[in-house]
């Protein structure tokens, strides 16, 4: 059996290849992939970003496995003209890393994972951040915490916690954990749901300088409207890369 943390990071490998969940391959370039994630962490992470129940197309003109960017309305693949051979090699490097802490860091830094959505039914969602949310939840569940014990915690950009950090940037990092240890935080609530906007607004101290910085004000304003966690986290990454800031 694959290390549970590696299994969490590899559990949706079939979404890189376009295979259905039911017919997904058991291996990718010699490593175990598409294994079940224990303790319902995958389902909980999905509930943070996608509606429950039978999916329905939200963007009928886009049924690709590539993610649409809120910033541009395009897929990064189309905008950057990324060759398929490059994507294939980057996916290989991402999924075959054998050390779970290094694999987690690869996911945090990954550009290729950000090219894909969680589901073609919801093309603005992000496979990258769904996977990191799944990994953070399974880690917390494995050490005895329940969802309602957890909080979104804001760290400085130099602090990355293996398996718990879900987002990194030049301004701040974000993680899921039970103990804020004097860091800015907001409890996640009783059950997983598309609650990003609510949790973001509930932070007891905000990481963006909305009073003095116009672009950070725009970013914050939009983050207060987005419900899907993976969409919101990807939006922050896209916003910074898009150049909509001084």
Short mmCIF file of C-alpha atoms in Angstrom, two decimals:
data_model
loop_
_atom_site.label_atom_id
_atom_site.label_comp_id
_atom_site.label_asym_id
_atom_site.label_seq_id
_atom_site.Cartn_x
_atom_site.Cartn_y
_atom_site.Cartn_z
CA UNK A 1 0.00 0.00 0.00
CA UNK A 2 1.25 3.47 -0.88
CA UNK A 3 2.05 5.89 1.96
CA UNK A 4 -1.30 7.51 2.83
CA UNK A 5 0.06 11.00 2.18
CA UNK A 6 1.41 10.06 -1.24
CA UNK A 7 -1.85 8.27 -1.99
CA UNK A 8 -3.76 11.48 -1.23
CA UNK A 9 -1.54 13.46 -3.60
CA UNK A 10 -1.96 10.86 -6.34
CA UNK A 11 -5.62 9.99 -5.83
CA UNK A 12 -6.92 11.97 -8.81
CA UNK A 13 -4.18 11.13 -11.32
CA UNK A 14 -6.89 10.00 -13.74
CA UNK A 15 -7.95 13.64 -14.11
CA UNK A 16 -4.63 14.38 -15.78
CA UNK A 17 -5.20 11.61 -18.31
CA UNK A 18 -8.92 12.08 -18.93
CA UNK A 19 -9.86 8.63 -17.63
CA UNK A 20 -13.11 8.19 -15.75
CA UNK A 21 -12.94 7.41 -12.05
CA UNK A 22 -14.49 4.00 -12.63
CA UNK A 23 -12.02 2.99 -15.35
CA UNK A 24 -8.93 4.73 -13.98
CA UNK A 25 -5.59 2.96 -14.29
CA UNK A 26 -4.02 1.60 -11.11
CA UNK A 27 -0.53 2.83 -12.01
CA UNK A 28 1.10 5.76 -13.76
CA UNK A 29 4.70 5.43 -14.91
CA UNK A 30 5.32 2.68 -12.39
CA UNK A 31 3.72 4.22 -9.28
CA UNK A 32 0.39 3.45 -7.62
CA UNK A 33 -2.26 6.07 -8.36
CA UNK A 34 -6.02 6.56 -8.13
CA UNK A 35 -6.23 4.79 -4.78
CA UNK A 36 -9.07 5.56 -2.34
CA UNK A 37 -8.32 8.26 0.22
CA UNK A 38 -9.10 7.15 3.79
CA UNK A 39 -11.59 8.67 6.22
CA UNK A 40 -13.64 10.45 3.59
CA UNK A 41 -11.06 13.20 3.06
CA UNK A 42 -11.53 13.23 -0.72
CA UNK A 43 -15.31 13.63 -0.44
CA UNK A 44 -14.90 16.35 2.18
CA UNK A 45 -12.44 18.24 0.00
CA UNK A 46 -14.80 17.91 -2.97
CA UNK A 47 -17.65 19.32 -0.87
CA UNK A 48 -15.52 22.41 -0.18
CA UNK A 49 -15.43 23.23 -3.90
CA UNK A 50 -18.28 21.55 -5.76
CA UNK A 51 -22.01 21.09 -5.22
CA UNK A 52 -23.10 17.76 -3.81
CA UNK A 53 -25.42 15.48 -5.77
CA UNK A 54 -25.53 14.78 -9.49
CA UNK A 55 -23.34 17.25 -11.41
CA UNK A 56 -24.65 19.45 -14.18
CA UNK A 57 -22.72 21.40 -16.79
CA UNK A 58 -22.17 24.97 -15.64
CA UNK A 59 -20.37 26.03 -18.82
CA UNK A 60 -21.86 24.05 -21.75
CA UNK A 61 -19.34 25.50 -24.21
CA UNK A 62 -16.41 24.13 -22.20
CA UNK A 63 -16.19 20.40 -21.49
CA UNK A 64 -12.40 20.09 -21.41
CA UNK A 65 -10.35 18.70 -18.53
CA UNK A 66 -8.37 21.96 -18.64
CA UNK A 67 -9.30 24.65 -16.13
CA UNK A 68 -10.82 27.99 -17.09
CA UNK A 69 -9.27 31.01 -15.39
CA UNK A 70 -11.58 33.54 -13.75
CA UNK A 71 -9.03 36.24 -14.57
CA UNK A 72 -8.87 35.63 -18.33
CA UNK A 73 -11.82 33.40 -19.22
CA UNK A 74 -9.35 31.14 -21.03
CA UNK A 75 -7.52 27.96 -20.18
CA UNK A 76 -3.87 28.57 -19.25
CA UNK A 77 -2.96 25.89 -21.79
CA UNK A 78 -4.48 27.94 -24.61
CA UNK A 79 -3.14 31.26 -23.41
CA UNK A 80 0.41 30.03 -22.85
CA UNK A 81 0.47 27.53 -25.77
CA UNK A 82 1.93 24.80 -23.57
CA UNK A 83 2.99 21.70 -25.55
CA UNK A 84 1.44 18.39 -24.53
CA UNK A 85 4.89 16.86 -24.21
CA UNK A 86 5.77 19.45 -21.56
CA UNK A 87 2.54 18.75 -19.68
CA UNK A 88 3.19 15.00 -19.79
CA UNK A 89 6.71 15.37 -18.39
CA UNK A 90 5.59 17.75 -15.65
CA UNK A 91 2.80 15.39 -14.60
CA UNK A 92 5.32 12.54 -14.50
CA UNK A 93 7.63 14.55 -12.23
CA UNK A 94 4.71 15.51 -9.99
CA UNK A 95 3.24 12.04 -9.53
CA UNK A 96 6.39 9.93 -9.29
CA UNK A 97 8.10 11.82 -6.44
CA UNK A 98 8.60 9.14 -3.77
CA UNK A 99 9.11 11.32 -0.70
CA UNK A 100 5.79 12.58 0.67
CA UNK A 101 7.14 15.90 2.00
CA UNK A 102 8.92 16.69 -1.25
CA UNK A 103 5.81 15.62 -3.16
CA UNK A 104 3.72 18.04 -1.09
CA UNK A 105 6.14 20.84 -1.89
CA UNK A 106 6.01 19.95 -5.59
CA UNK A 107 2.22 20.29 -5.52
CA UNK A 108 2.42 23.68 -3.82
CA UNK A 109 4.79 24.92 -6.53
CA UNK A 110 3.19 23.05 -9.44
CA UNK A 111 2.14 24.91 -12.55
CA UNK A 112 0.94 21.82 -14.39
CA UNK A 113 -1.57 20.83 -11.68
CA UNK A 114 -3.10 24.30 -11.97
CA UNK A 115 -3.88 23.65 -15.64
CA UNK A 116 -6.58 21.10 -14.78
CA UNK A 117 -10.02 21.38 -13.21
CA UNK A 118 -11.55 19.08 -10.61
CA UNK A 119 -14.40 18.25 -12.96
CA UNK A 120 -15.37 19.36 -16.45
CA UNK A 121 -18.80 20.11 -14.99
CA UNK A 122 -17.15 22.84 -12.91
CA UNK A 123 -14.33 24.17 -15.11
CA UNK A 124 -13.27 27.03 -12.81
CA UNK A 125 -12.32 24.61 -10.03
CA UNK A 126 -8.68 23.60 -9.61
CA UNK A 127 -7.29 20.07 -9.42
CA UNK A 128 -4.18 21.50 -7.77
CA UNK A 129 -6.02 22.93 -4.80
CA UNK A 130 -8.52 20.11 -4.50
CA UNK A 131 -5.56 17.76 -4.12
CA UNK A 132 -3.82 19.96 -1.54
CA UNK A 133 -7.07 20.29 0.43
CA UNK A 134 -7.51 16.51 0.35
CA UNK A 135 -3.94 15.99 1.56
CA UNK A 136 -4.37 18.48 4.42
CA UNK A 137 -7.65 16.91 5.53
CA UNK A 138 -6.38 13.33 5.46
CA UNK A 139 -3.34 14.37 7.49
CA UNK A 140 -5.54 16.00 10.13
CA UNK A 141 -7.94 13.06 10.24
CA UNK A 142 -5.07 10.58 10.54
CA UNK A 143 -3.77 12.33 13.68
CA UNK A 144 -7.19 12.34 15.31
CA UNK A 145 -8.88 15.60 14.41
CA UNK A 146 -12.35 15.96 12.91
CA UNK A 147 -13.37 18.53 10.32
CA UNK A 148 -15.04 20.72 12.94
CA UNK A 149 -11.75 20.94 14.86
CA UNK A 150 -9.96 22.64 11.98
CA UNK A 151 -9.36 26.24 10.98
CA UNK A 152 -7.98 28.15 8.04
CA UNK A 153 -4.73 29.64 9.32
CA UNK A 154 -2.70 32.44 7.75
CA UNK A 155 1.08 32.02 7.92
CA UNK A 156 3.86 34.28 6.77
CA UNK A 157 5.28 33.42 3.32
CA UNK A 158 8.37 31.75 4.78
CA UNK A 159 6.37 29.16 6.74
CA UNK A 160 5.40 25.95 4.98
CA UNK A 161 4.12 23.03 7.06
CA UNK A 162 4.41 19.60 5.38
CA UNK A 163 1.01 18.11 4.49
CA UNK A 164 -0.91 21.02 6.07
CA UNK A 165 -0.07 24.06 3.97
CA UNK A 166 -2.58 24.41 1.14
CA UNK A 167 -1.40 27.62 -0.52
CA UNK A 168 1.82 29.62 -0.83
CA UNK A 169 2.45 33.09 -2.22
CA UNK A 170 4.74 36.09 -1.90
CA UNK A 171 2.45 37.73 0.67
CA UNK A 172 1.13 34.89 2.83
CA UNK A 173 0.68 31.14 3.09
CA UNK A 174 -2.47 29.27 4.14
CA UNK A 175 -2.89 25.96 5.95
CA UNK A 176 -5.52 23.82 7.62
CA UNK A 177 -4.85 22.85 11.23
CA UNK A 178 -6.46 22.74 14.65
CA UNK A 179 -4.10 25.09 16.51
CA UNK A 180 -3.57 28.63 15.19
CA UNK A 181 -0.80 29.37 17.73
CA UNK A 182 -1.48 33.14 17.66
CA UNK A 183 -1.68 33.25 13.85
CA UNK A 184 -4.70 34.82 12.09
CA UNK A 185 -7.38 32.17 11.64
CA UNK A 186 -11.05 31.33 11.06
CA UNK A 187 -12.74 28.05 12.10
CA UNK A 188 -13.98 25.91 9.20
CA UNK A 189 -17.35 25.14 10.77
CA UNK A 190 -19.22 21.93 11.49
CA UNK A 191 -19.16 20.32 8.05
CA UNK A 192 -17.45 20.75 4.66
CA UNK A 193 -19.29 23.00 2.24
CA UNK A 194 -18.57 25.69 -0.32
CA UNK A 195 -17.82 28.19 2.40
CA UNK A 196 -14.71 29.98 1.17
CA UNK A 197 -16.25 33.48 1.13
CA UNK A 198 -17.69 33.04 4.61
CA UNK A 199 -14.45 31.73 6.10
CA UNK A 200 -12.33 34.38 4.38
CA UNK A 201 -14.54 37.13 5.79
CA UNK A 202 -14.36 35.51 9.24
CA UNK A 203 -10.57 35.71 9.57
CA UNK A 204 -9.76 37.59 12.76
CA UNK A 205 -6.95 39.40 10.93
CA UNK A 206 -6.68 39.79 7.18
CA UNK A 207 -3.46 39.27 5.21
CA UNK A 208 -4.28 41.84 2.51
CA UNK A 209 -3.74 45.59 2.81
CA UNK A 210 -7.15 46.64 1.55
CA UNK A 211 -7.03 50.14 3.06
CA UNK A 212 -3.98 51.30 1.10
CA UNK A 213 -3.52 48.97 -1.89
CA UNK A 214 -6.03 49.13 -4.71
CA UNK A 215 -5.17 45.76 -6.23
CA UNK A 216 -5.29 43.98 -2.90
CA UNK A 217 -8.68 45.60 -2.35
CA UNK A 218 -9.89 44.16 -5.68
CA UNK A 219 -8.52 40.73 -4.80
CA UNK A 220 -10.14 40.79 -1.37
CA UNK A 221 -13.46 41.98 -2.77
CA UNK A 222 -13.62 39.10 -5.22
CA UNK A 223 -12.53 36.54 -2.62
CA UNK A 224 -15.55 37.60 -0.58
CA UNK A 225 -17.78 36.44 -3.45
CA UNK A 226 -16.26 33.07 -4.37
CA UNK A 227 -17.77 30.08 -2.56
CA UNK A 228 -15.61 27.28 -3.98
CA UNK A 229 -12.36 26.73 -2.08
CA UNK A 230 -10.26 25.41 -4.95
CA UNK A 231 -11.56 28.15 -7.26
CA UNK A 232 -10.70 30.85 -4.71
CA UNK A 233 -7.21 29.55 -4.00
CA UNK A 234 -6.51 29.26 -7.71
CA UNK A 235 -7.87 32.76 -8.24
CA UNK A 236 -5.31 34.19 -5.82
CA UNK A 237 -2.52 32.40 -7.71
CA UNK A 238 -3.87 33.52 -11.09
CA UNK A 239 -4.38 37.09 -9.91
CA UNK A 240 -0.75 37.39 -8.86
CA UNK A 241 0.53 35.80 -12.07
CA UNK A 242 -1.88 37.82 -14.21
CA UNK A 243 -0.05 41.00 -13.27
CA UNK A 244 -3.03 42.80 -11.77
CA UNK A 245 -0.91 44.28 -9.01
CA UNK A 246 1.88 46.83 -8.66
#
